[in-house]
PDB file of C-alpha atoms in Angstrom:
ATOM      1  CA  MET A   1      15.187   6.129   8.245  1.00 78.00           C
ATOM      2  CA  LYS A   2      12.444   3.969   9.841  1.00 97.00           C
ATOM      3  CA  PRO A   3       9.728   2.607   7.491  1.00 98.00           C
ATOM      4  CA  GLU A   4       7.045   4.431   9.450  1.00 98.00           C
ATOM      5  CA  GLN A   5       8.800   7.744   8.799  1.00 98.00           C
ATOM      6  CA  ASP A   6       9.241   6.870   5.100  1.00 98.00           C
ATOM      7  CA  LEU A   7       5.477   6.134   4.889  1.00 98.00           C
ATOM      8  CA  PHE A   8       4.609   9.398   6.693  1.00 98.00           C
ATOM      9  CA  THR A   9       6.798  11.261   4.239  1.00 98.00           C
ATOM     10  CA  ALA A  10       5.183   9.552   1.256  1.00 98.00           C
ATOM     11  CA  LEU A  11       1.681  10.379   2.516  1.00 98.00           C
ATOM     12  CA  LYS A  12       2.602  13.895   3.235  1.00 98.00           C
ATOM     13  CA  ASN A  13       4.204  14.462  -0.206  1.00 97.00           C
ATOM     14  CA  THR A  14       1.222  12.856  -2.107  1.00 97.00           C
ATOM     15  CA  HIS A  15      -1.607  14.151   0.181  1.00 97.00           C
ATOM     16  CA  LEU A  16      -3.059  10.653   0.301  1.00 98.00           C
ATOM     17  CA  THR A  17      -4.888   8.869   3.220  1.00 98.00           C
ATOM     18  CA  LEU A  18      -4.243   5.489   4.669  1.00 98.00           C
ATOM     19  CA  SER A  19      -6.160   2.985   6.798  1.00 98.00           C
ATOM     20  CA  LEU A  20      -5.104  -0.378   8.312  1.00 98.00           C
ATOM     21  CA  ALA A  21      -6.545  -3.737   9.023  1.00 98.00           C
ATOM     22  CA  GLU A  22      -4.306  -5.702  11.250  1.00 98.00           C
ATOM     23  CA  SER A  23      -4.574  -9.264  12.605  1.00 98.00           C
ATOM     24  CA  CYS A  24      -1.336 -10.954  13.638  1.00 98.00           C
ATOM     25  CA  THR A  25       0.427  -7.544  14.220  1.00 98.00           C
ATOM     26  CA  GLY A  26      -2.312  -6.678  16.749  1.00 98.00           C
ATOM     27  CA  GLY A  27      -2.112  -2.950  16.150  1.00 98.00           C
ATOM     28  CA  LEU A  28       1.677  -2.693  15.908  1.00 98.00           C
ATOM     29  CA  VAL A  29       1.601  -1.056  12.456  1.00 98.00           C
ATOM     30  CA  SER A  30      -0.883   1.593  13.666  1.00 98.00           C
ATOM     31  CA  ALA A  31       1.041   2.157  16.882  1.00 98.00           C
ATOM     32  CA  ARG A  32       4.225   2.859  14.903  1.00 98.00           C
ATOM     33  CA  LEU A  33       2.459   5.309  12.697  1.00 98.00           C
ATOM     34  CA  VAL A  34       0.725   7.164  15.560  1.00 98.00           C
ATOM     35  CA  SER A  35       4.091   7.661  17.208  1.00 98.00           C
ATOM     36  CA  LEU A  36       4.696  10.337  14.557  1.00 98.00           C
ATOM     37  CA  PRO A  37       3.521  13.927  15.120  1.00 98.00           C
ATOM     38  CA  GLY A  38       1.310  15.006  12.272  1.00 98.00           C
ATOM     39  CA  ILE A  39       0.269  11.500  10.992  1.00 98.00           C
ATOM     40  CA  SER A  40      -3.386  12.318  11.878  1.00 98.00           C
ATOM     41  CA  ASP A  41      -3.558  14.376   8.687  1.00 98.00           C
ATOM     42  CA  PHE A  42      -3.115  11.222   6.649  1.00 98.00           C
ATOM     43  CA  PHE A  43      -3.878   8.182   8.831  1.00 98.00           C
ATOM     44  CA  LEU A  44      -7.638   7.700   9.035  1.00 98.00           C
ATOM     45  CA  GLY A  45      -7.588   4.649  11.418  1.00 98.00           C
ATOM     46  CA  GLY A  46      -7.192   1.054  11.874  1.00 97.00           C
ATOM     47  CA  ILE A  47      -9.085  -2.105  12.868  1.00 98.00           C
ATOM     48  CA  VAL A  48      -7.504  -4.930  14.689  1.00 98.00           C
ATOM     49  CA  SER A  49      -9.469  -7.877  13.484  1.00 98.00           C
ATOM     50  CA  TYR A  50      -7.998 -10.736  15.460  1.00 96.00           C
ATOM     51  CA  THR A  51     -10.979 -13.021  14.990  1.00 97.00           C
ATOM     52  CA  ASN A  52     -12.822 -14.147  11.881  1.00 98.00           C
ATOM     53  CA  SER A  53     -16.093 -12.579  13.214  1.00 98.00           C
ATOM     54  CA  VAL A  54     -14.530  -9.235  13.338  1.00 98.00           C
ATOM     55  CA  LYS A  55     -13.012  -9.756   9.853  1.00 98.00           C
ATOM     56  CA  LYS A  56     -16.536 -10.483   8.555  1.00 98.00           C
ATOM     57  CA  SER A  57     -18.461  -7.800  10.448  1.00 98.00           C
ATOM     58  CA  LEU A  58     -16.164  -4.834  10.257  1.00 97.00           C
ATOM     59  CA  LEU A  59     -14.160  -5.636   7.061  1.00 98.00           C
ATOM     60  CA  SER A  60     -16.616  -7.408   4.928  1.00 98.00           C
ATOM     61  CA  VAL A  61     -14.547 -10.535   4.573  1.00 98.00           C
ATOM     62  CA  GLN A  62     -16.781 -13.134   3.140  1.00 98.00           C
ATOM     63  CA  GLU A  63     -17.524 -16.328   5.087  1.00 98.00           C
ATOM     64  CA  GLU A  64     -16.900 -18.316   2.020  1.00 98.00           C
ATOM     65  CA  THR A  65     -13.484 -16.929   1.651  1.00 98.00           C
ATOM     66  CA  LEU A  66     -12.506 -17.738   5.169  1.00 98.00           C
ATOM     67  CA  GLU A  67     -13.897 -21.297   4.755  1.00 98.00           C
ATOM     68  CA  LYS A  68     -12.216 -22.030   1.430  1.00 98.00           C
ATOM     69  CA  TYR A  69      -8.760 -20.303   2.111  1.00 98.00           C
ATOM     70  CA  THR A  70      -8.491 -19.752   5.831  1.00 98.00           C
ATOM     71  CA  ALA A  71      -7.803 -16.407   7.586  1.00 98.00           C
ATOM     72  CA  VAL A  72      -4.065 -16.731   6.711  1.00 98.00           C
ATOM     73  CA  SER A  73      -4.389 -16.326   3.007  1.00 98.00           C
ATOM     74  CA  ALA A  74      -3.844 -13.901   0.131  1.00 98.00           C
ATOM     75  CA  GLU A  75      -7.576 -13.870  -0.577  1.00 98.00           C
ATOM     76  CA  VAL A  76      -8.479 -12.798   3.035  1.00 98.00           C
ATOM     77  CA  ALA A  77      -5.629 -10.251   3.021  1.00 98.00           C
ATOM     78  CA  ARG A  78      -7.128  -8.660  -0.185  1.00 98.00           C
ATOM     79  CA  GLU A  79     -10.676  -8.641   1.321  1.00 98.00           C
ATOM     80  CA  MET A  80      -9.416  -6.984   4.586  1.00 98.00           C
ATOM     81  CA  ALA A  81      -7.476  -4.349   2.609  1.00 98.00           C
ATOM     82  CA  ASP A  82     -10.431  -3.582   0.409  1.00 98.00           C
ATOM     83  CA  GLY A  83     -12.852  -3.664   3.383  1.00 98.00           C
ATOM     84  CA  VAL A  84     -10.880  -1.187   5.602  1.00 98.00           C
ATOM     85  CA  ARG A  85     -10.236   1.197   2.621  1.00 98.00           C
ATOM     86  CA  LEU A  86     -14.011   1.266   1.753  1.00 98.00           C
ATOM     87  CA  ALA A  87     -15.053   1.433   5.440  1.00 98.00           C
ATOM     88  CA  THR A  88     -12.853   4.487   6.238  1.00 98.00           C
ATOM     89  CA  GLY A  89     -12.942   6.235   2.839  1.00 98.00           C
ATOM     90  CA  SER A  90      -9.113   6.256   2.609  1.00 98.00           C
ATOM     91  CA  ASP A  91      -7.006   6.214  -0.570  1.00 98.00           C
ATOM     92  CA  ILE A  92      -5.057   3.217   0.484  1.00 98.00           C
ATOM     93  CA  GLY A  93      -5.976   0.345   2.670  1.00 98.00           C
ATOM     94  CA  VAL A  94      -3.364  -2.062   3.960  1.00 98.00           C
ATOM     95  CA  SER A  95      -3.970  -5.332   5.781  1.00 99.00           C
ATOM     96  CA  VAL A  96      -1.828  -7.866   7.612  1.00 98.00           C
ATOM     97  CA  THR A  97      -2.883 -11.382   8.413  1.00 98.00           C
ATOM     98  CA  GLY A  98      -0.713 -14.356   9.421  1.00 98.00           C
ATOM     99  CA  LEU A  99       0.508 -16.755  11.959  1.00 98.00           C
ATOM    100  CA  ALA A 100       2.981 -15.294  14.429  1.00 97.00           C
ATOM    101  CA  GLY A 101       3.203 -18.463  16.611  1.00 96.00           C
ATOM    102  CA  PRO A 102       4.757 -19.922  18.482  1.00 95.00           C
ATOM    103  CA  GLY A 103       2.280 -22.698  17.950  1.00 94.00           C
ATOM    104  CA  GLY A 104      -0.527 -23.338  15.455  1.00 94.00           C
ATOM    105  CA  GLY A 105       1.639 -23.902  12.376  1.00 94.00           C
ATOM    106  CA  THR A 106       1.038 -26.566   9.834  1.00 95.00           C
ATOM    107  CA  GLU A 107       2.820 -27.771   6.793  1.00 94.00           C
ATOM    108  CA  GLU A 108       0.388 -25.699   4.635  1.00 94.00           C
ATOM    109  CA  ILE A 109       0.597 -22.672   6.987  1.00 96.00           C
ATOM    110  CA  PRO A 110       3.797 -22.550   8.861  1.00 98.00           C
ATOM    111  CA  VAL A 111       4.579 -20.147  11.752  1.00 98.00           C
ATOM    112  CA  GLY A 112       5.825 -17.039  10.254  1.00 98.00           C
ATOM    113  CA  ARG A 113       3.528 -17.161   7.086  1.00 98.00           C
ATOM    114  CA  VAL A 114       2.153 -13.544   6.618  1.00 98.00           C
ATOM    115  CA  TYR A 115       0.079 -12.067   3.892  1.00 98.00           C
ATOM    116  CA  ILE A 116      -0.048  -8.297   3.342  1.00 99.00           C
ATOM    117  CA  GLY A 117      -2.815  -6.816   1.211  1.00 98.00           C
ATOM    118  CA  VAL A 118      -2.757  -3.348  -0.350  1.00 98.00           C
ATOM    119  CA  SER A 119      -5.913  -1.765  -1.805  1.00 98.00           C
ATOM    120  CA  THR A 120      -6.285   1.398  -3.834  1.00 98.00           C
ATOM    121  CA  PRO A 121      -8.924   2.575  -6.231  1.00 96.00           C
ATOM    122  CA  ASP A 122      -6.673   1.017  -8.965  1.00 95.00           C
ATOM    123  CA  GLY A 123      -6.981  -2.447  -7.471  1.00 97.00           C
ATOM    124  CA  CYS A 124      -5.875  -4.813  -4.825  1.00 98.00           C
ATOM    125  CA  ARG A 125      -3.046  -7.266  -4.414  1.00 98.00           C
ATOM    126  CA  ALA A 126      -1.533  -9.448  -1.663  1.00 98.00           C
ATOM    127  CA  LEU A 127       1.935 -10.582  -1.171  1.00 98.00           C
ATOM    128  CA  ALA A 128       3.090 -13.622   0.832  1.00 98.00           C
ATOM    129  CA  PHE A 129       5.985 -13.656   3.347  1.00 98.00           C
ATOM    130  CA  LEU A 130       7.621 -16.193   5.522  1.00 98.00           C
ATOM    131  CA  PHE A 131       9.378 -14.578   8.537  1.00 98.00           C
ATOM    132  CA  ARG A 132      11.668 -16.479  10.860  1.00 97.00           C
ATOM    133  CA  GLY A 133      12.067 -15.971  14.589  1.00 97.00           C
ATOM    134  CA  GLY A 134       9.961 -15.809  17.656  1.00 97.00           C
ATOM    135  CA  ARG A 135       6.513 -14.327  17.988  1.00 97.00           C
ATOM    136  CA  GLN A 136       7.607 -10.710  18.436  1.00 98.00           C
ATOM    137  CA  ALA A 137      10.244 -10.828  15.795  1.00 98.00           C
ATOM    138  CA  ILE A 138       7.627 -12.155  13.303  1.00 98.00           C
ATOM    139  CA  ARG A 139       5.171  -9.401  14.324  1.00 98.00           C
ATOM    140  CA  TYR A 140       7.909  -6.712  13.959  1.00 98.00           C
ATOM    141  CA  ARG A 141       9.075  -8.040  10.632  1.00 98.00           C
ATOM    142  CA  ALA A 142       5.515  -8.142   9.395  1.00 98.00           C
ATOM    143  CA  ALA A 143       4.923  -4.544  10.546  1.00 98.00           C
ATOM    144  CA  ASP A 144       8.148  -3.445   8.740  1.00 98.00           C
ATOM    145  CA  ALA A 145       7.000  -5.114   5.493  1.00 98.00           C
ATOM    146  CA  ALA A 146       3.495  -3.614   5.731  1.00 98.00           C
ATOM    147  CA  LEU A 147       4.854  -0.086   6.272  1.00 98.00           C
ATOM    148  CA  ASN A 148       7.278  -0.563   3.272  1.00 98.00           C
ATOM    149  CA  LEU A 149       4.552  -1.884   0.982  1.00 98.00           C
ATOM    150  CA  ALA A 150       2.230   0.921   2.073  1.00 98.00           C
ATOM    151  CA  CYS A 151       4.982   3.455   1.201  1.00 98.00           C
ATOM    152  CA  ALA A 152       5.547   1.952  -2.272  1.00 97.00           C
ATOM    153  CA  ALA A 153       1.711   1.814  -2.872  1.00 97.00           C
ATOM    154  CA  THR A 154       1.394   5.463  -1.925  1.00 97.00           C
ATOM    155  CA  TYR A 155       3.834   6.595  -4.511  1.00 96.00           C
ATOM    156  CA  GLN A 156       2.541   4.109  -7.183  1.00 96.00           C
ATOM    157  CA  PHE A 157      -1.052   5.346  -6.668  1.00 96.00           C
ATOM    158  CA  ALA A 158      -0.007   9.037  -6.741  1.00 94.00           C
ATOM    159  CA  VAL A 159       1.797   8.511 -10.004  1.00 93.00           C
ATOM    160  CA  SER A 160      -1.235   6.615 -11.581  1.00 89.00           C
ATOM    161  CA  ARG A 161      -3.558   9.330 -10.356  1.00 85.00           C
ATOM    162  CA  LYS A 162      -1.437  12.086 -12.049  1.00 82.00           C
ATOM    163  CA  ASP A 163      -1.241  10.047 -15.229  1.00 81.00           C
ATOM    164  CA  ARG A 164      -4.992   9.910 -15.342  1.00 77.00           C
ATOM    165  CA  GLU A 165      -5.376  13.684 -14.608  1.00 81.00           C
ATOM    166  CA  LYS A 166      -3.089  14.410 -17.601  1.00 79.00           C
ATOM    167  CA  LYS A 167      -5.323  12.565 -19.963  1.00 72.00           C
TER     168      LYS A 167
END
């Protein structure tokens, strides 16, 4: 099964909602989700924040975070995920920020470096990836990873919510 279908099933089974903040994937994660009939019951929306100014104005990413860590960082991925979740009122916010290339890479931030943030009311985390291939391959692999992480976070948050309700 495709990761977008897995995520759709997870959202449907748990009755949770999702929002996305995408940079290097340029809306690819959102496009893959909205290809599924019925996703509008669970997917609240997404923001393609390709510039730092949009990250700041729409996702509440702090200027200090961008200056200290750059847009391609775990810190920015976390702020993007929190920002989109809070802006939309979703249960889960997922962000993708990275460098798809083909140029612009450095020793510190090579082409293919991607951070994916996941935010729920339980907290926020970001994972680092290094994808190989050309620009489109990196974008597609980042989208797959974001969909898979969102699926896992959906089930994890649903379980923690049930555990809290039992107490």
